[in-house]
Amino acid sequence: MQNVTRLCHTKSIVTVNGKFPGPRIFAREGDRVVVKVVNNVQNNITIHWHGIRQLRSGWADGPAYVTQCPIQTGQTYVYNFTIIGQRGTLFWHAHISWLRSTLYGPIIILPKRNVPYPFVKPYKEVPIIFGEWFKADTEAVINQALQTGGGPNVSDAYTINGLPGPLYNCSTKDTFKLKVKPGKTYLLRLINAALNDELFFSIANHTLTVVDADAIYVKPFETDTLLITPGQTTNVLLKTKPYFPQASFVMAARPYVTGQGTFDNSTTTGILEYKSSSSLFKSWINKPKLSLFQPTLPPLNDTATATNFTKRFRSLATEQFPANVPKNIDKRFFFTVGLGTNPCPRNHTCQGPNGSMFSASVNNISFALPTTALLQAHFFGQSNGVYSPYFPYYPIHPFNYTGNPPNNTNVISNATNLVVLPFNTSVELIMQDTSILGAESHPLHLHGFNFFVVGQGFGNYDPNNDPENFNLIDPVERNTVGVPSGGWVAIRFFADNPGVWFMHCHLEIHTSWGLKMAWLVLDGKLPNQKLPPPPSDLPKC
């Protein structure tokens, strides 16, 4: 635990090595990474290495009760994995309850030695991690929300590298400053570690070039404004002005909001400052007050800007960095994702819609985490009573998903159902947003895999006409994708990684309400297609 002061308010938070945000992990593609986690706090803890493929190292993936039981107070666990075929920016975060609100940090993966970037070599690289700051204890926030069935209290600030910036009460000194030199190229490694908000980001009077998303290179494109959902990472090149400007420039992030609920309507800012070594400039800079340029961010509900931005992502699809999109599909799935309600328990007052409790589901099933780890239950053949291997491939009750909502908003069941896939199955998954309690964008994250985003659109998915427009040449490869508000997204992947893999909305409240499920990929026939036994220090439940 560490005392941290933000917004004139000190609170004790869970940290790694006393740092907030947590320490950076530097590695190269192909490196083996070993992290010993010692739990010195009262909370149960797990750490997830977000976006790391974890090929045959599912025991190190980290989501609580999916691949491991939590590390209890006084216990240790060693995470051991190798980074295969990835380079760029990812991040690590706690993966139990809402502890990732303060437990997070960057994973910076450099290319193998003597392998250049497929873009201009930057003069300097800077991680920029967006977070969400609560004055309250986030464990109390989520516990209260789950008890009352209502929406959670919202955060008090957004942060850039842990700092809220001058637009918040008494936070002028807590401002991230990026000092740059004229005429240089900087690589900014952007990470959205916020709990519940997608963010727009912009730097005044500067254009950014997107070169990498979720640790996969993309065809470079220029933009003034980025959208980044929780769980996503984006590498951008910032080319500074060729001369020394008589100004500083504000970088700002604020939410993109599609849902009906309350949200933190505030803006975090940092400062881009030019520095010069010349004493002439130093004497000149001290006299006049530098002007400060503000960026223009899109309106909070600007779905058109959000969509136009995400549609620009394309894989490099070169010989060196191919896009191996599954062309022949073995199994097709259609998942509805969205919010619903559960009836309020007897003798209980609930604060959800019409006195109900908020719930969320995939194909009408609100996923219930078991009390033992799914991967353990599968590996030791003890699945009985832990999970069912029958997850519906299609919604149990079809309806007009994005039209007038049905009268009954109740989620059909709370259960622990998994999709079971033979090794190397090629999968196509359509994820359809629903308007039951109002359409909303959902950033869906799949553990253990990257997937190709082959199509997206608004309204109800049309299986007869929409596939004609799928991009099977150079679709972007990601680990987290926004299901458009009132729309659908189509992804494809090869199930080439044995284990149990969590898939969930990266808006933490939606995960808490049940918008999650898991894929069980069976072993293949060859020795290198099988999941090895668990490490001896795997935490017990």
Coordinates of C-alpha atoms in Angstrom, one line a residue:
M1 CA 0.0 0.0 0.0
Q2 CA 1.2 3.5 -0.8
N3 CA -0.2 6.9 0.1
V4 CA -0.8 9.0 -3.0
T5 CA -2.1 12.5 -3.1
R6 CA -4.2 13.7 -6.1
L7 CA -6.8 16.5 -6.2
C8 CA -5.8 17.7 -2.7
H9 CA -6.9 14.3 -1.3
T10 CA -4.5 11.6 0.0
K11 CA -5.5 8.0 -0.1
S12 CA -3.8 4.6 0.3
I13 CA -3.7 2.6 -2.9
V14 CA -2.4 -0.8 -4.0
T15 CA 0.9 -0.3 -6.0
V16 CA 3.7 -2.3 -7.4
N17 CA 7.1 -1.5 -5.9
G18 CA 5.6 1.7 -4.4
K19 CA 5.1 3.3 -7.8
F20 CA 2.0 4.8 -9.4
P21 CA 1.7 4.2 -12.3
G22 CA 3.6 1.0 -11.9
P23 CA 7.1 0.1 -13.2
R24 CA 7.7 -0.2 -17.0
I25 CA 8.6 -3.6 -18.4
F26 CA 11.1 -3.4 -21.3
A27 CA 11.6 -6.5 -23.4
R28 CA 12.4 -7.5 -27.0
E29 CA 10.4 -9.7 -29.3
G30 CA 11.5 -13.3 -28.5
D31 CA 12.5 -12.6 -24.9
R32 CA 11.4 -14.7 -22.0
V33 CA 9.9 -12.6 -19.2
V34 CA 9.8 -13.8 -15.6
V35 CA 8.0 -11.7 -13.0
K36 CA 7.8 -12.7 -9.3
V37 CA 4.7 -11.2 -7.7
V38 CA 4.7 -11.0 -3.9
N39 CA 1.4 -10.0 -2.3
N40 CA 1.9 -7.7 0.7
V41 CA -1.6 -6.3 0.8
Q42 CA -4.9 -7.6 2.3
N43 CA -6.6 -7.9 -1.2
N44 CA -6.3 -11.0 -3.3
I45 CA -4.3 -10.1 -6.4
T46 CA -3.6 -11.3 -10.0
I47 CA -1.7 -9.6 -12.7
H48 CA -2.7 -9.8 -16.4
W49 CA -0.1 -9.1 -19.2
H50 CA -2.6 -7.5 -21.4
G51 CA -2.2 -8.4 -25.1
I52 CA 0.6 -10.9 -24.6
R53 CA -0.3 -13.9 -26.7
Q54 CA 0.8 -16.4 -24.0
L55 CA 1.4 -19.2 -26.5
R56 CA 1.2 -22.4 -24.4
S57 CA 1.7 -20.3 -21.2
G58 CA -1.9 -19.9 -20.2
W59 CA -1.0 -20.4 -16.5
A60 CA 0.7 -16.9 -16.7
D61 CA -2.3 -15.0 -18.3
G62 CA -3.7 -13.8 -15.0
P63 CA -7.4 -13.3 -14.9
A64 CA -8.7 -14.4 -11.5
Y65 CA -10.7 -17.7 -11.5
V66 CA -10.1 -18.1 -15.2
T67 CA -6.5 -19.2 -15.5
Q68 CA -5.5 -19.0 -11.9
C69 CA -6.8 -18.5 -8.4
P70 CA -5.7 -15.2 -6.9
I71 CA -2.4 -14.7 -5.0
Q72 CA -3.5 -14.4 -1.4
T73 CA -2.0 -12.2 1.2
G74 CA 1.6 -13.2 2.0
Q75 CA 1.8 -15.5 -1.1
T76 CA 4.0 -15.3 -4.2
Y77 CA 3.5 -16.5 -7.8
V78 CA 6.0 -16.3 -10.6
Y79 CA 4.6 -15.4 -14.1
N80 CA 6.7 -16.9 -16.8
F81 CA 6.1 -16.3 -20.5
T82 CA 7.8 -15.7 -23.8
I83 CA 6.9 -12.8 -26.2
I84 CA 6.4 -14.4 -29.6
G85 CA 5.7 -12.4 -32.8
Q86 CA 4.9 -9.1 -31.1
R87 CA 6.5 -5.8 -31.0
G88 CA 5.1 -2.4 -29.9
T89 CA 3.3 -1.4 -26.7
L90 CA 1.1 -3.4 -24.4
F91 CA 0.5 -3.1 -20.6
W92 CA 0.0 -5.0 -17.4
H93 CA -2.8 -4.6 -14.9
A94 CA -4.5 -6.3 -12.0
H95 CA -7.2 -8.7 -13.2
I96 CA -9.5 -9.1 -10.1
S97 CA -12.4 -6.9 -9.1
W98 CA -11.5 -3.2 -9.7
L99 CA -7.9 -3.2 -8.5
R100 CA -6.6 -2.3 -11.9
S101 CA -7.7 1.3 -11.2
T102 CA -4.3 1.8 -9.6
L103 CA -2.4 -1.4 -10.6
Y104 CA -1.1 -0.9 -14.1
G105 CA 2.0 -0.1 -16.1
P106 CA 3.5 -0.2 -19.6
I107 CA 5.0 -3.2 -21.4
I108 CA 7.4 -1.9 -24.0
I109 CA 8.4 -4.6 -26.6
L110 CA 11.3 -3.6 -28.8
P111 CA 12.0 -5.4 -32.1
K112 CA 14.7 -8.1 -32.1
R113 CA 18.2 -6.8 -32.2
N114 CA 19.2 -5.2 -35.5
V115 CA 15.6 -5.3 -36.8
P116 CA 14.5 -1.7 -37.7
Y117 CA 11.1 -0.3 -37.2
P118 CA 9.1 -0.1 -40.5
F119 CA 9.0 3.7 -40.0
V120 CA 11.4 6.5 -39.3
K121 CA 13.6 5.7 -36.2
P122 CA 12.3 8.0 -33.5
Y123 CA 14.6 10.4 -31.7
K124 CA 13.0 9.4 -28.4
E125 CA 10.2 7.1 -27.1
V126 CA 7.7 8.2 -24.5
P127 CA 5.0 6.0 -22.9
I128 CA 1.7 7.9 -22.2
I129 CA -0.7 5.9 -20.1
F130 CA -4.3 7.2 -19.5
G131 CA -5.9 6.4 -16.2
E132 CA -8.9 7.2 -14.1
W133 CA -8.6 8.5 -10.6
F134 CA -11.2 8.0 -7.8
K135 CA -11.0 9.8 -4.5
A136 CA -13.0 6.9 -3.1
D137 CA -11.7 3.4 -2.6
T138 CA -12.6 1.7 -5.9
E139 CA -13.3 -1.6 -4.1
A140 CA -16.0 0.2 -2.1
V141 CA -17.4 1.8 -5.3
I142 CA -17.9 -1.5 -7.1
N143 CA -19.1 -3.3 -4.0
Q144 CA -21.8 -0.7 -3.5
A145 CA -22.8 -0.8 -7.1
L146 CA -23.2 -4.6 -7.1
Q147 CA -25.2 -4.4 -3.8
T148 CA -27.6 -1.7 -4.9
G149 CA -27.8 -3.0 -8.5
G150 CA -27.3 0.6 -9.7
G151 CA -24.6 2.3 -11.7
P152 CA -21.3 2.9 -9.9
N153 CA -20.1 6.3 -8.7
V154 CA -17.9 7.8 -11.4
S155 CA -14.3 8.8 -11.2
D156 CA -13.1 12.3 -10.1
A157 CA -10.4 12.7 -12.8
Y158 CA -8.7 11.2 -15.8
T159 CA -4.9 11.1 -15.7
I160 CA -1.9 11.2 -18.0
N161 CA 0.9 9.1 -16.5
G162 CA -0.9 9.3 -13.2
L163 CA -1.2 13.1 -13.3
P164 CA -4.6 14.9 -13.7
G165 CA -3.4 18.2 -15.0
P166 CA -4.4 21.9 -14.4
L167 CA -8.1 21.7 -15.3
Y168 CA -8.7 19.9 -12.0
N169 CA -8.9 21.3 -8.5
C170 CA -5.3 22.0 -7.1
S171 CA -3.6 19.9 -9.7
T172 CA -1.5 22.4 -11.6
K173 CA 1.7 20.9 -10.1
D174 CA 0.4 17.4 -11.0
T175 CA 0.7 18.0 -14.7
F176 CA 2.5 15.7 -17.2
K177 CA 5.0 17.8 -19.2
L178 CA 6.5 16.4 -22.4
K179 CA 9.7 18.4 -23.2
V180 CA 10.7 18.1 -26.9
K181 CA 13.3 19.5 -29.3
P182 CA 12.4 21.2 -32.6
G183 CA 12.6 19.1 -35.8
K184 CA 12.6 15.7 -34.1
T185 CA 10.4 12.7 -34.3
Y186 CA 9.0 11.2 -31.1
L187 CA 7.3 7.9 -30.7
L188 CA 4.4 8.2 -28.2
R189 CA 3.3 4.9 -26.8
L190 CA -0.4 5.5 -25.9
I191 CA -2.2 3.2 -23.5
N192 CA -5.8 3.5 -22.2
A193 CA -5.8 2.0 -18.7
A194 CA -9.0 3.8 -17.6
L195 CA -11.6 1.6 -15.9
N196 CA -14.7 2.6 -17.7
D197 CA -14.1 5.2 -20.4
E198 CA -13.1 5.4 -24.0
L199 CA -11.1 8.5 -24.7
F200 CA -10.5 11.0 -27.4
F201 CA -6.9 12.4 -27.4
S202 CA -5.3 15.3 -29.3
I203 CA -2.3 17.6 -29.1
A204 CA -2.9 21.2 -30.1
N205 CA -1.5 22.3 -33.5
H206 CA 0.3 18.9 -34.1
T207 CA -0.5 16.0 -36.3
L208 CA 0.1 12.4 -35.2
T209 CA 1.0 9.5 -37.4
V210 CA -0.5 6.1 -36.2
V211 CA 2.0 3.3 -36.8
D212 CA 1.1 0.5 -34.5
A213 CA -2.0 -0.8 -32.6
D214 CA -2.0 -3.4 -29.9
A215 CA 1.6 -4.3 -30.6
I216 CA 1.1 -4.9 -34.3
Y217 CA 2.3 -2.6 -37.0
V218 CA -0.3 -0.8 -39.1
K219 CA -0.2 1.1 -42.4
P220 CA 0.7 4.6 -41.2
F221 CA -1.9 7.3 -41.3
E222 CA -2.2 10.8 -40.1
T223 CA -4.7 12.2 -37.6
D224 CA -5.3 15.2 -35.4
T225 CA -7.5 13.2 -32.9
L226 CA -7.3 9.6 -31.7
L227 CA -9.9 7.4 -30.1
I228 CA -8.5 4.8 -27.7
T229 CA -10.7 2.4 -25.7
P230 CA -9.7 0.8 -22.4
G231 CA -7.4 -2.1 -23.2
Q232 CA -6.2 -0.6 -26.5
T233 CA -2.7 0.7 -27.2
T234 CA -1.6 2.9 -30.1
N235 CA 1.8 4.0 -31.1
V236 CA 2.0 7.3 -32.9
L237 CA 4.8 9.4 -34.3
L238 CA 4.9 13.1 -33.3
K239 CA 7.0 15.2 -35.6
T240 CA 7.9 18.5 -33.8
K241 CA 7.9 21.8 -35.5
P242 CA 11.2 22.6 -37.3
Y243 CA 11.6 25.9 -35.4
F244 CA 11.3 26.9 -31.8
P245 CA 7.7 28.1 -31.4
Q246 CA 6.8 31.0 -29.0
A247 CA 4.2 28.8 -27.4
S248 CA 3.4 25.7 -25.4
F249 CA 0.8 23.2 -26.6
V250 CA -1.9 21.4 -24.6
M251 CA -2.4 17.6 -25.0
A252 CA -5.8 16.6 -23.8
A253 CA -8.0 13.5 -23.3
R254 CA -11.7 13.3 -22.5
P255 CA -14.3 10.6 -22.8
Y256 CA -16.3 9.4 -25.9
V257 CA -19.6 8.5 -24.4
T258 CA -22.4 6.4 -25.9
G259 CA -24.3 4.9 -22.9
Q260 CA -27.2 6.3 -21.0
G261 CA -25.6 6.3 -17.6
T262 CA -23.6 9.0 -15.7
F263 CA -19.9 9.4 -16.5
D264 CA -16.9 11.5 -15.5
N265 CA -17.4 14.5 -17.8
S266 CA -13.9 16.0 -17.4
T267 CA -10.7 16.5 -19.3
T268 CA -7.1 15.6 -18.4
T269 CA -4.4 17.7 -19.9
G270 CA -0.6 17.7 -20.2
I271 CA 1.8 20.2 -21.8
L272 CA 4.0 19.8 -24.8
E273 CA 6.9 22.1 -24.2
Y274 CA 9.8 22.9 -26.7
K275 CA 13.2 23.1 -25.1
S276 CA 16.3 24.7 -26.6
S277 CA 19.9 24.4 -25.5
S278 CA 20.8 27.9 -26.7
S279 CA 21.4 30.5 -24.0
L280 CA 19.9 33.0 -26.4
F281 CA 16.6 31.2 -26.3
K282 CA 16.8 30.8 -22.5
S283 CA 17.1 34.5 -22.0
W284 CA 14.4 35.2 -24.5
I285 CA 12.0 32.5 -23.1
N286 CA 12.1 33.9 -19.6
K287 CA 10.8 37.3 -20.7
P288 CA 7.5 37.0 -22.6
K289 CA 4.7 34.8 -21.4
L290 CA 4.4 31.9 -23.9
S291 CA 1.0 31.6 -25.4
L292 CA -0.8 28.3 -24.8
F293 CA -2.6 26.5 -27.6
Q294 CA -5.6 24.3 -26.8
P295 CA -6.7 21.3 -29.0
T296 CA -10.2 21.0 -30.2
L297 CA -11.6 17.6 -29.1
P298 CA -14.8 16.1 -30.7
P299 CA -18.1 16.3 -28.9
L300 CA -18.5 13.6 -26.2
N301 CA -21.0 11.6 -28.3
D302 CA -19.3 12.0 -31.7
T303 CA -19.8 8.5 -33.0
A304 CA -19.1 9.6 -36.6
T305 CA -15.5 10.7 -35.7
A306 CA -15.0 7.6 -33.6
T307 CA -16.1 5.3 -36.5
N308 CA -14.1 7.2 -39.2
F309 CA -11.0 6.9 -37.0
T310 CA -11.3 3.2 -36.3
K311 CA -12.0 2.3 -40.0
R312 CA -8.6 3.7 -41.0
F313 CA -6.7 0.9 -39.3
R314 CA -5.1 -1.6 -41.8
S315 CA -2.5 -4.3 -41.3
L316 CA 0.9 -3.8 -43.1
A317 CA 0.2 -7.1 -44.9
T318 CA 3.8 -7.2 -46.2
E319 CA 6.0 -10.3 -46.8
Q320 CA 7.8 -9.5 -43.5
F321 CA 4.6 -8.7 -41.6
P322 CA 1.8 -10.7 -43.3
A323 CA -1.9 -10.6 -42.4
N324 CA -2.7 -14.3 -42.1
V325 CA -6.5 -13.9 -42.1
P326 CA -8.5 -17.1 -41.8
K327 CA -10.2 -17.5 -45.2
N328 CA -12.0 -20.9 -44.7
I329 CA -14.1 -20.8 -41.5
D330 CA -14.7 -23.9 -39.4
K331 CA -17.0 -22.4 -36.9
R332 CA -19.2 -19.3 -37.0
F333 CA -20.6 -17.5 -33.9
F334 CA -23.0 -14.7 -33.4
F335 CA -22.9 -13.0 -30.0
T336 CA -25.1 -10.3 -28.7
V337 CA -23.4 -8.1 -26.2
G338 CA -25.2 -5.6 -24.0
L339 CA -26.9 -4.5 -20.8
G340 CA -30.0 -5.9 -19.3
T341 CA -31.5 -6.2 -15.8
N342 CA -32.2 -8.8 -13.2
P343 CA -35.2 -8.6 -10.8
C344 CA -34.4 -7.1 -7.4
P345 CA -34.1 -9.8 -4.7
R346 CA -37.0 -9.9 -2.2
N347 CA -36.9 -7.4 0.8
H348 CA -34.2 -5.5 -1.0
T349 CA -34.3 -2.0 -2.6
C350 CA -32.5 -1.8 -6.0
Q351 CA -31.3 1.3 -7.9
G352 CA -31.2 -0.2 -11.4
P353 CA -33.8 0.7 -14.1
N354 CA -37.4 0.6 -12.6
G355 CA -36.1 -0.8 -9.3
S356 CA -34.2 -3.7 -10.9
M357 CA -30.5 -4.6 -10.8
F358 CA -28.2 -3.9 -13.7
S359 CA -26.9 -7.0 -15.4
A360 CA -24.9 -7.6 -18.7
S361 CA -24.7 -10.6 -20.9
V362 CA -23.3 -12.3 -24.0
N363 CA -26.1 -14.3 -25.8
N364 CA -28.4 -13.8 -22.9
I365 CA -26.0 -15.4 -20.4
S366 CA -24.5 -13.3 -17.7
F367 CA -21.2 -15.0 -16.9
A368 CA -20.7 -16.1 -13.3
L369 CA -17.1 -16.5 -12.3
P370 CA -16.5 -19.8 -10.5
T371 CA -14.7 -20.2 -7.2
T372 CA -12.0 -22.4 -8.7
A373 CA -9.9 -21.5 -11.8
L374 CA -11.4 -22.7 -15.0
L375 CA -8.1 -23.7 -16.5
Q376 CA -7.2 -25.8 -13.5
A377 CA -10.7 -27.5 -13.6
H378 CA -10.2 -28.3 -17.3
F379 CA -6.6 -29.5 -17.0
F380 CA -7.2 -31.9 -14.2
G381 CA -10.5 -33.1 -15.6
Q382 CA -12.6 -31.7 -12.7
S383 CA -15.0 -29.5 -14.7
N384 CA -18.1 -31.1 -13.1
G385 CA -19.9 -28.5 -11.1
V386 CA -17.4 -25.8 -12.2
Y387 CA -18.5 -25.0 -15.8
S388 CA -20.7 -26.2 -18.7
P389 CA -19.0 -26.8 -22.1
Y390 CA -22.2 -25.6 -23.8
F391 CA -22.2 -22.0 -24.7
P392 CA -24.8 -20.9 -27.3
Y393 CA -23.4 -20.1 -30.7
Y394 CA -26.3 -17.8 -31.4
P395 CA -28.6 -15.8 -29.1
I396 CA -31.1 -17.9 -27.2
H397 CA -33.9 -15.5 -28.0
P398 CA -33.4 -13.6 -31.3
F399 CA -35.1 -10.1 -31.6
N400 CA -34.6 -6.8 -33.4
Y401 CA -31.3 -6.2 -31.7
T402 CA -30.9 -2.4 -32.5
G403 CA -34.6 -1.6 -32.9
N404 CA -37.2 -0.8 -30.3
P405 CA -36.1 -2.7 -27.2
P406 CA -38.2 -5.6 -26.0
N407 CA -40.5 -5.2 -23.0
N408 CA -38.6 -7.8 -21.1
T409 CA -35.1 -6.5 -20.3
N410 CA -34.2 -9.5 -18.0
V411 CA -31.0 -11.4 -18.6
I412 CA -32.0 -15.0 -19.2
S413 CA -29.5 -16.7 -16.9
N414 CA -26.4 -16.4 -14.8
A415 CA -24.1 -19.3 -15.6
T416 CA -20.5 -20.4 -16.3
N417 CA -20.6 -21.7 -19.9
L418 CA -17.6 -22.1 -22.2
V419 CA -17.2 -22.5 -25.9
V420 CA -15.1 -25.6 -26.6
L421 CA -12.9 -25.5 -29.7
P422 CA -10.7 -28.2 -31.2
F423 CA -7.1 -27.0 -31.7
N424 CA -6.5 -24.7 -34.7
T425 CA -10.2 -24.2 -35.5
S426 CA -10.7 -21.1 -37.7
V427 CA -13.3 -18.9 -36.0
E428 CA -15.5 -16.1 -37.3
L429 CA -17.3 -14.2 -34.6
I430 CA -19.9 -11.5 -35.1
M431 CA -20.5 -9.3 -32.0
Q432 CA -23.8 -7.4 -32.1
D433 CA -24.6 -4.5 -29.8
T434 CA -28.1 -4.5 -28.4
S435 CA -30.4 -1.6 -27.6
I436 CA -32.2 -3.3 -24.7
L437 CA -31.1 -0.5 -22.2
G438 CA -29.9 1.8 -24.9
A439 CA -27.2 1.1 -27.5
E440 CA -23.6 1.5 -26.3
S441 CA -20.1 0.9 -27.5
H442 CA -18.4 -2.1 -25.9
P443 CA -14.6 -2.5 -26.1
L444 CA -14.3 -6.3 -26.2
H445 CA -10.9 -7.9 -25.3
L446 CA -9.9 -11.4 -26.1
H447 CA -7.2 -13.0 -24.0
G448 CA -4.6 -15.4 -25.6
F449 CA -5.1 -14.3 -29.2
N450 CA -4.9 -11.5 -31.7
F451 CA -7.8 -11.4 -34.1
F452 CA -8.5 -9.7 -37.4
V453 CA -11.3 -7.1 -37.6
V454 CA -12.7 -8.0 -41.0
G455 CA -15.9 -5.9 -40.9
Q456 CA -18.1 -3.5 -38.9
G457 CA -21.3 -1.6 -39.4
F458 CA -24.4 -0.1 -37.8
G459 CA -27.8 -1.6 -37.3
N460 CA -28.4 -5.4 -37.3
Y461 CA -25.8 -7.6 -38.9
D462 CA -27.0 -8.9 -42.2
P463 CA -25.5 -12.4 -42.8
N464 CA -26.6 -12.3 -46.5
N465 CA -25.1 -9.0 -47.6
D466 CA -22.5 -7.8 -45.0
P467 CA -19.9 -10.5 -45.6
E468 CA -19.5 -9.3 -49.2
N469 CA -17.8 -6.2 -47.8
F470 CA -15.4 -8.0 -45.4
N471 CA -11.8 -7.0 -45.8
L472 CA -9.8 -10.2 -46.0
I473 CA -6.7 -8.6 -47.6
D474 CA -5.3 -6.2 -44.9
P475 CA -7.7 -6.0 -41.9
V476 CA -6.2 -4.7 -38.7
E477 CA -5.0 -7.2 -36.1
R478 CA -5.9 -6.4 -32.5
N479 CA -6.6 -7.8 -29.1
T480 CA -9.4 -5.3 -28.1
V481 CA -12.0 -4.0 -30.5
G482 CA -14.9 -1.5 -30.0
V483 CA -18.3 -3.0 -30.9
P484 CA -19.9 0.0 -32.4
S485 CA -22.8 1.6 -30.5
G486 CA -26.0 0.2 -32.1
G487 CA -23.9 -1.8 -34.5
W488 CA -21.7 -4.9 -35.0
V489 CA -18.1 -6.0 -35.6
A490 CA -16.8 -9.1 -37.3
I491 CA -13.6 -10.7 -36.2
R492 CA -11.6 -13.9 -37.3
F493 CA -8.9 -15.8 -35.6
F494 CA -7.2 -19.2 -35.5
A495 CA -7.7 -21.1 -32.1
D496 CA -4.1 -22.1 -32.1
N497 CA -3.4 -21.6 -28.4
P498 CA -4.5 -24.4 -26.0
G499 CA -6.0 -23.2 -22.7
V500 CA -9.0 -21.3 -21.3
W501 CA -9.2 -17.8 -22.7
F502 CA -11.3 -15.0 -21.2
M503 CA -13.2 -12.6 -23.4
H504 CA -14.9 -9.6 -21.8
C505 CA -15.9 -6.0 -22.1
H506 CA -13.0 -3.8 -21.0
L507 CA -15.4 -1.3 -19.4
E508 CA -14.9 -2.7 -15.9
I509 CA -18.4 -2.1 -14.7
H510 CA -19.8 -4.2 -17.7
T511 CA -17.4 -7.0 -16.8
S512 CA -18.6 -6.8 -13.1
W513 CA -22.2 -7.1 -14.4
G514 CA -21.4 -10.2 -16.4
L515 CA -20.4 -9.1 -19.9
K516 CA -17.8 -11.8 -20.2
M517 CA -17.3 -15.4 -21.4
A518 CA -14.5 -17.9 -22.0
W519 CA -13.2 -20.0 -24.8
L520 CA -11.7 -23.5 -24.1
V521 CA -9.2 -24.5 -26.8
L522 CA -8.3 -28.2 -26.6
D523 CA -4.8 -29.6 -27.0
G524 CA -3.6 -30.5 -30.5
K525 CA -2.0 -33.8 -31.4
L526 CA 1.7 -32.7 -31.5
P527 CA 3.7 -32.1 -28.3
N528 CA 4.1 -28.3 -29.1
Q529 CA 0.3 -28.0 -29.4
K530 CA -0.4 -29.1 -25.8
L531 CA -0.7 -27.0 -22.7
P532 CA 2.2 -27.9 -20.3
P533 CA 1.3 -28.7 -16.6
P534 CA 0.9 -25.8 -14.2
P535 CA 3.9 -24.4 -12.3
S536 CA 4.3 -25.8 -8.8
D537 CA 3.6 -22.4 -7.2
L538 CA 0.2 -21.9 -8.9
P539 CA -2.0 -20.3 -6.3
K540 CA -4.6 -22.5 -4.6
C541 CA -8.2 -21.4 -4.2

